[in-house]
Amino acid sequence: MTGTSPRAQVAIANLERICAEELQGQYELEIIDVLEHPQRAEDEKILATPTLIKQLPPPLRRVIGDLSDKAKVLLGLEVRPQSATSPTPRAT
Amino acid sequence: MTSRNAEPLSVEKLRTGISSLDIIAKGGLPKNRTTLISGTAGSGKTVFGIHFLAAGIQLGEPGVFVTFEESVTDVKKNMHSFGWDLAKWEKEGMIAFVDASPDPHIDTVEAGGFDLGALVARVQNAVKKVKATRVTVDSLGAVFSQFSDQSMVRGELFRIASALKGMGVTAVLTAERTDDHGPVARFGVEEFIADNVMILRNALEDETRRRTIEILKFRGCDHQKGEYPFTIIPHGGVIVIPLSAMQLSMKSSDVRISSGNKELDEMCGGGFFRDSVTLLSGATGTGKTLTVAQFLQGGALAGEKCLLLAFEESRDQLVRNAQGWGFDFDAMEKKGTLKVVCDYPDVQGLEDWLVTIQSIINEFKPQRVALDSLSALENVGTVKAFREFVIGLTSFIKHQEITGMFTSTTGSLMGGDSITESHISTLTDSIILLRYVEMFGDMKRGLTVLKMRGSWHDKAIREFTIDKGGMQMGRPFRNVTGILSGSPVHVSPADIERVWRQFDHDVGDRRTPDIAAAPKDPVAAKAKRPKS
């Protein structure tokens, strides 16, 4: 994300809510400010902010945007909604 | 550089280093601004963008290349043929890449609002890293294809453009358009993002491709208007052919040089001017190549370097024919006073020919250039391209103070003219006509100096013969009229006498064809002569 923009704050809040609801706190999250670490963005070839990268478990997935659309975030992360029993992300 | 010393409020220009572009842009691209380069597929946008950076690097100005389309590896590979070693420059810290090309291995889902802040941060980072003053973004249209939210992309492009301005760089942004003569760019927003708009065209005309470049707008500063032909060549990149600029800067010389034939020199009032271009027009076999050979021989004798561009005959044929007239081309070539370039006219387009010929001239530095014949080149391109070729070559030759001689073949055997002539006669300084004259069952050859800018010249049509010594000038056709129209009519001496009596003050002068007796002052000579 870029700095402490409102959109970045919204995205973090959204993500933390989704993670709490769907992953029961079983996650690690690293937040990178591309204004401070542009080389990280360069290495990952990131264009849009905010971008959420799911590194583990594979496959690598990316979700861009402020994560306000929960269904899409889950789709992008390949996480089955909580209504199902599996608490961990499922690889397809 | 035009505005550098002007009032500080005016827009400063950045000399791009693409010399021909700087001419039509009147000094270069507006500094610290964004310039949109829009064109259809294959119009040379990426090459232009890279050339802009490469020319900067050669001037010691580092650059950043942002690619949304081709991968960086591909760009490096593709540009190698132009002699631009991007990988080496990258190592030297003269160029940095921002690879924003789509990666097919990464799946991306859009969930909510986003911006291109990361991209801007990366560009800023790259600019800082190499201390870039130039940035090329290739291409804006490809950004749209990477995201589904088009309105977001529109807004973000404005942000990128203003961020580029904030970085203090001069930027070139490329954009696609679907049609050579339609809207400026595909998404209808690109032209509003940039301060300046240039259009590259690659139009198909009469089965040949013709590239042109046009500066559509330069906010707040001057530029040349209209389309200019350009070409893209290996080890050269983008070369614009700026017609108007070349014409403006021509010098003029009053030094006379020999045509290689004493009588012809006399007919021209003492020879050709140093920086003049002479057009030789005649039907096939009237002695055009001979006149050219004579012109080259004359140069070689005077110790000048001569260049012959032959598009009609092979080298062996030329050498053999010249031998027949007593000129030893082989020996002249060995001595280094002559260079003969023979090629098929169709091997490349006219724009490329112009660039090729210019580079040959720059390398060999001749004082005389002969081209045999223009008519052979006429069919290579469109009428417009041909005219531009002739303008370009003529002004280039004059600019270098080279004496030029072009030949042009007329279609009909007797009299007549050709398209070549009607297009270029106003561009050349002198025109010499070679014509067949049919008299009492014999074909004779006639020569006349039709036009000679800034000089007195003989108005008579002189007979000449060709033998082992080359061209032998004979007497004027005094008792024949209608040679130029192709239907010579024999006139009795009494009729001629009667006609010339009407200009009684001039009769004496006219009836003595002795050129040496002509008045020294060409202006006075002209005034005394009747208009014929």
Short mmCIF file of N, CA, C and O in Angstrom, two decimals, chain A residues 2 5 7 34-35 37-39 41-51 60-70 72-73 75-78, chain B residues 68 97-103 105-126 129 146-147 152 156 159:
data_model
loop_
_atom_site.label_atom_id
_atom_site.label_comp_id
_atom_site.label_asym_id
_atom_site.label_seq_id
_atom_site.Cartn_x
_atom_site.Cartn_y
_atom_site.Cartn_z
N THR A 2 0.21 2.34 -0.26
CA THR A 2 0.96 3.58 -0.33
C THR A 2 0.71 4.40 0.93
O THR A 2 -0.40 4.88 1.15
N SER A 5 -2.60 6.26 3.39
CA SER A 5 -3.77 6.81 2.71
C SER A 5 -5.04 6.18 3.28
O SER A 5 -5.01 5.07 3.82
N ARG A 7 -7.40 4.83 1.78
CA ARG A 7 -7.70 3.57 1.12
C ARG A 7 -6.88 2.43 1.75
O ARG A 7 -7.36 1.32 1.92
N VAL A 34 4.95 0.95 -0.10
CA VAL A 34 5.78 1.03 -1.32
C VAL A 34 6.48 2.39 -1.43
O VAL A 34 7.45 2.51 -2.16
N LEU A 35 5.98 3.38 -0.73
CA LEU A 35 6.66 4.67 -0.78
C LEU A 35 8.00 4.57 -0.04
O LEU A 35 8.98 5.21 -0.42
N HIS A 37 9.50 1.45 0.54
CA HIS A 37 10.25 0.34 -0.04
C HIS A 37 9.84 0.10 -1.49
O HIS A 37 9.24 -0.92 -1.81
N PRO A 38 10.14 1.05 -2.35
CA PRO A 38 9.71 0.88 -3.75
C PRO A 38 10.36 -0.34 -4.41
O PRO A 38 9.78 -0.94 -5.30
N GLN A 39 11.53 -0.72 -3.94
CA GLN A 39 12.22 -1.85 -4.56
C GLN A 39 11.42 -3.14 -4.35
O GLN A 39 11.43 -4.03 -5.19
N ALA A 41 8.20 -3.37 -4.32
CA ALA A 41 7.16 -3.33 -5.35
C ALA A 41 7.74 -3.70 -6.70
O ALA A 41 7.13 -4.42 -7.49
N GLU A 42 8.96 -3.22 -6.93
CA GLU A 42 9.64 -3.52 -8.19
C GLU A 42 9.87 -5.04 -8.30
O GLU A 42 9.58 -5.65 -9.32
N ASP A 43 10.38 -5.63 -7.22
CA ASP A 43 10.69 -7.06 -7.24
C ASP A 43 9.43 -7.89 -7.46
O ASP A 43 9.47 -8.90 -8.14
N GLU A 44 8.34 -7.46 -6.88
CA GLU A 44 7.09 -8.22 -7.00
C GLU A 44 6.28 -7.80 -8.22
O GLU A 44 5.20 -8.32 -8.47
N LYS A 45 6.79 -6.82 -8.97
CA LYS A 45 6.08 -6.31 -10.15
C LYS A 45 4.66 -5.85 -9.81
O LYS A 45 3.69 -6.21 -10.48
N ILE A 46 4.54 -5.09 -8.78
CA ILE A 46 3.22 -4.62 -8.35
C ILE A 46 2.92 -3.25 -8.99
O ILE A 46 3.80 -2.38 -9.05
N LEU A 47 1.71 -3.11 -9.50
CA LEU A 47 1.30 -1.84 -10.09
C LEU A 47 0.31 -1.12 -9.20
O LEU A 47 0.40 0.09 -8.99
N ALA A 48 -0.66 -1.89 -8.71
CA ALA A 48 -1.79 -1.26 -8.03
C ALA A 48 -1.61 -1.30 -6.52
O ALA A 48 -0.98 -2.20 -5.98
N THR A 49 -2.15 -0.31 -5.88
CA THR A 49 -2.20 -0.33 -4.43
C THR A 49 -3.64 -0.09 -4.01
O THR A 49 -4.33 0.73 -4.63
N PRO A 50 -4.11 -0.74 -2.96
CA PRO A 50 -3.40 -1.81 -2.24
C PRO A 50 -3.42 -3.13 -3.02
O PRO A 50 -4.38 -3.39 -3.75
N THR A 51 -2.37 -3.92 -2.87
CA THR A 51 -2.34 -5.27 -3.43
C THR A 51 -2.11 -6.26 -2.30
O THR A 51 -1.22 -6.06 -1.48
N LEU A 60 0.38 -18.89 -5.66
CA LEU A 60 0.46 -17.46 -5.41
C LEU A 60 -0.81 -16.78 -5.94
O LEU A 60 -1.22 -17.05 -7.06
N ARG A 61 -1.41 -15.96 -5.09
CA ARG A 61 -2.62 -15.27 -5.56
C ARG A 61 -2.52 -13.79 -5.24
O ARG A 61 -1.90 -13.40 -4.24
N ARG A 62 -3.15 -12.99 -6.07
CA ARG A 62 -3.15 -11.54 -5.82
C ARG A 62 -4.56 -10.99 -5.82
O ARG A 62 -5.36 -11.35 -6.69
N VAL A 63 -4.81 -10.12 -4.91
CA VAL A 63 -6.09 -9.42 -4.88
C VAL A 63 -5.76 -7.93 -4.80
O VAL A 63 -4.96 -7.53 -3.94
N ILE A 64 -6.32 -7.15 -5.69
CA ILE A 64 -6.05 -5.72 -5.60
C ILE A 64 -7.32 -4.98 -5.21
O ILE A 64 -8.42 -5.49 -5.40
N GLY A 65 -7.15 -3.83 -4.63
CA GLY A 65 -8.30 -3.04 -4.22
C GLY A 65 -8.37 -2.92 -2.70
O GLY A 65 -7.51 -3.46 -1.99
N ASP A 66 -9.41 -2.20 -2.22
CA ASP A 66 -9.49 -1.96 -0.78
C ASP A 66 -10.17 -3.12 -0.04
O ASP A 66 -10.49 -3.02 1.13
N LEU A 67 -10.39 -4.22 -0.74
CA LEU A 67 -10.90 -5.47 -0.17
C LEU A 67 -12.31 -5.32 0.42
O LEU A 67 -12.69 -6.06 1.32
N SER A 68 -13.06 -4.37 -0.11
CA SER A 68 -14.40 -4.15 0.42
C SER A 68 -15.37 -5.23 -0.07
O SER A 68 -16.42 -5.44 0.53
N ASP A 69 -15.04 -5.89 -1.14
CA ASP A 69 -15.90 -6.94 -1.68
C ASP A 69 -15.42 -8.28 -1.12
O ASP A 69 -14.54 -8.93 -1.67
N LYS A 70 -16.02 -8.68 -0.03
CA LYS A 70 -15.52 -9.84 0.70
C LYS A 70 -15.55 -11.12 -0.14
O LYS A 70 -14.60 -11.90 -0.14
N LYS A 72 -15.27 -11.48 -3.27
CA LYS A 72 -14.19 -11.50 -4.26
C LYS A 72 -12.85 -11.75 -3.60
O LYS A 72 -11.98 -12.39 -4.18
N VAL A 73 -12.68 -11.19 -2.43
CA VAL A 73 -11.41 -11.41 -1.72
C VAL A 73 -11.25 -12.91 -1.46
O VAL A 73 -10.20 -13.49 -1.74
N LEU A 75 -12.66 -15.33 -2.99
CA LEU A 75 -12.46 -16.00 -4.28
C LEU A 75 -11.00 -15.89 -4.71
O LEU A 75 -10.37 -16.86 -5.13
N GLY A 76 -10.49 -14.67 -4.58
CA GLY A 76 -9.11 -14.42 -4.99
C GLY A 76 -8.12 -15.20 -4.15
O GLY A 76 -7.13 -15.73 -4.66
N LEU A 77 -8.40 -15.32 -2.86
CA LEU A 77 -7.48 -16.04 -1.97
C LEU A 77 -7.74 -17.54 -1.99
O LEU A 77 -7.00 -18.31 -1.41
N GLU A 78 -8.80 -17.90 -2.66
CA GLU A 78 -9.24 -19.29 -2.71
C GLU A 78 -9.52 -19.83 -1.31
O GLU A 78 -9.05 -20.89 -0.91
N PHE B 68 4.52 -1.53 -20.38
CA PHE B 68 3.27 -2.20 -20.04
C PHE B 68 2.97 -3.31 -21.03
O PHE B 68 1.99 -4.00 -20.92
N PHE B 97 14.75 0.07 -15.93
CA PHE B 97 13.50 -0.41 -16.47
C PHE B 97 12.47 -0.57 -15.36
O PHE B 97 12.82 -0.98 -14.25
N VAL B 98 11.24 -0.26 -15.68
CA VAL B 98 10.14 -0.59 -14.79
C VAL B 98 9.26 -1.55 -15.58
O VAL B 98 8.64 -1.17 -16.57
N ASP B 99 9.32 -2.82 -15.16
CA ASP B 99 8.61 -3.84 -15.92
C ASP B 99 7.18 -3.96 -15.41
O ASP B 99 6.93 -4.54 -14.35
N ALA B 100 6.25 -3.40 -16.15
CA ALA B 100 4.85 -3.48 -15.78
C ALA B 100 4.09 -4.28 -16.82
O ALA B 100 2.89 -4.13 -17.02
N SER B 101 4.83 -5.14 -17.52
CA SER B 101 4.17 -5.97 -18.53
C SER B 101 3.36 -7.06 -17.84
O SER B 101 3.72 -7.49 -16.75
N PRO B 102 2.28 -7.48 -18.45
CA PRO B 102 1.42 -8.47 -17.79
C PRO B 102 2.15 -9.81 -17.64
O PRO B 102 2.85 -10.25 -18.54
N ASP B 103 1.98 -10.40 -16.46
CA ASP B 103 2.59 -11.70 -16.20
C ASP B 103 1.50 -12.76 -16.24
O ASP B 103 0.60 -12.78 -15.40
N HIS B 105 1.45 -15.68 -15.40
CA HIS B 105 1.44 -16.66 -14.31
C HIS B 105 0.76 -16.12 -13.06
O HIS B 105 0.58 -16.85 -12.10
N ILE B 106 0.46 -14.85 -13.06
CA ILE B 106 -0.14 -14.29 -11.84
C ILE B 106 -1.62 -14.01 -12.07
O ILE B 106 -2.00 -13.27 -12.98
N ASP B 107 -2.42 -14.63 -11.25
CA ASP B 107 -3.86 -14.37 -11.29
C ASP B 107 -4.17 -13.23 -10.35
O ASP B 107 -3.73 -13.23 -9.21
N THR B 108 -4.90 -12.25 -10.87
CA THR B 108 -5.22 -11.12 -10.01
C THR B 108 -6.73 -10.91 -9.99
O THR B 108 -7.38 -10.97 -11.03
N VAL B 109 -7.25 -10.72 -8.79
CA VAL B 109 -8.67 -10.44 -8.65
C VAL B 109 -8.81 -9.02 -8.14
O VAL B 109 -8.02 -8.58 -7.30
N GLU B 110 -9.79 -8.30 -8.69
CA GLU B 110 -10.03 -6.94 -8.21
C GLU B 110 -11.15 -6.98 -7.18
O GLU B 110 -12.24 -7.46 -7.46
N ALA B 111 -10.86 -6.50 -5.99
CA ALA B 111 -11.88 -6.48 -4.94
C ALA B 111 -11.90 -5.11 -4.29
O ALA B 111 -11.20 -4.85 -3.33
N GLY B 112 -12.66 -4.20 -4.92
CA GLY B 112 -12.76 -2.86 -4.34
C GLY B 112 -11.84 -1.86 -5.04
O GLY B 112 -11.11 -2.20 -5.96
N GLY B 113 -11.94 -0.63 -4.57
CA GLY B 113 -11.22 0.47 -5.21
C GLY B 113 -9.71 0.37 -5.02
O GLY B 113 -9.25 -0.08 -3.98
N PHE B 114 -8.96 0.77 -6.04
CA PHE B 114 -7.50 0.74 -5.94
C PHE B 114 -6.93 1.88 -6.76
O PHE B 114 -7.64 2.58 -7.48
N ASP B 115 -5.63 2.07 -6.67
CA ASP B 115 -4.95 3.08 -7.49
C ASP B 115 -3.63 2.51 -7.97
O ASP B 115 -3.27 1.38 -7.64
N LEU B 116 -2.91 3.27 -8.77
CA LEU B 116 -1.64 2.78 -9.29
C LEU B 116 -0.46 3.41 -8.54
O LEU B 116 0.58 3.71 -9.11
N GLY B 117 -0.67 3.58 -7.23
CA GLY B 117 0.36 4.20 -6.40
C GLY B 117 1.67 3.43 -6.42
O GLY B 117 2.75 4.03 -6.40
N ALA B 118 1.58 2.09 -6.48
CA ALA B 118 2.80 1.28 -6.48
C ALA B 118 3.62 1.56 -7.73
O ALA B 118 4.85 1.66 -7.68
N LEU B 119 2.91 1.69 -8.84
CA LEU B 119 3.60 1.96 -10.10
C LEU B 119 4.32 3.30 -10.03
O LEU B 119 5.49 3.41 -10.40
N VAL B 120 3.59 4.31 -9.55
CA VAL B 120 4.20 5.64 -9.45
C VAL B 120 5.43 5.58 -8.55
O VAL B 120 6.48 6.14 -8.87
N ALA B 121 5.31 4.83 -7.45
CA ALA B 121 6.45 4.70 -6.53
C ALA B 121 7.63 4.03 -7.22
O ALA B 121 8.79 4.41 -7.02
N ARG B 122 7.33 3.03 -8.06
CA ARG B 122 8.41 2.32 -8.76
C ARG B 122 9.09 3.24 -9.77
O ARG B 122 10.31 3.21 -9.92
N VAL B 123 8.27 4.02 -10.49
CA VAL B 123 8.86 4.94 -11.49
C VAL B 123 9.73 5.97 -10.77
O VAL B 123 10.86 6.24 -11.18
N GLN B 124 9.19 6.49 -9.66
CA GLN B 124 9.96 7.48 -8.88
C GLN B 124 11.29 6.88 -8.41
O GLN B 124 12.34 7.51 -8.50
N ASN B 125 11.20 5.65 -7.96
CA ASN B 125 12.39 4.94 -7.49
C ASN B 125 13.43 4.79 -8.59
O ASN B 125 14.62 5.06 -8.40
N ALA B 126 12.95 4.38 -9.78
CA ALA B 126 13.86 4.18 -10.92
C ALA B 126 14.48 5.51 -11.36
O ALA B 126 15.68 5.57 -11.65
N LYS B 129 17.08 6.40 -8.93
CA LYS B 129 18.22 5.48 -8.98
C LYS B 129 19.24 5.90 -10.03
O LYS B 129 20.44 5.91 -9.77
N GLN B 146 -4.92 -4.29 -18.59
CA GLN B 146 -4.53 -5.04 -17.41
C GLN B 146 -5.55 -4.95 -16.28
O GLN B 146 -5.48 -5.72 -15.33
N PHE B 147 -6.47 -3.99 -16.39
CA PHE B 147 -7.45 -3.83 -15.31
C PHE B 147 -8.84 -3.76 -15.91
O PHE B 147 -9.02 -3.29 -17.03
N MET B 152 -11.24 3.83 -13.39
CA MET B 152 -10.13 3.97 -12.44
C MET B 152 -8.83 4.22 -13.21
O MET B 152 -8.04 5.10 -12.86
N GLU B 156 -6.15 7.26 -13.02
CA GLU B 156 -4.78 6.98 -12.60
C GLU B 156 -3.75 7.45 -13.62
O GLU B 156 -2.64 7.82 -13.27
N ARG B 159 -2.92 10.81 -12.98
CA ARG B 159 -2.06 10.88 -11.82
C ARG B 159 -0.61 10.59 -12.20
O ARG B 159 0.32 11.26 -11.75
#
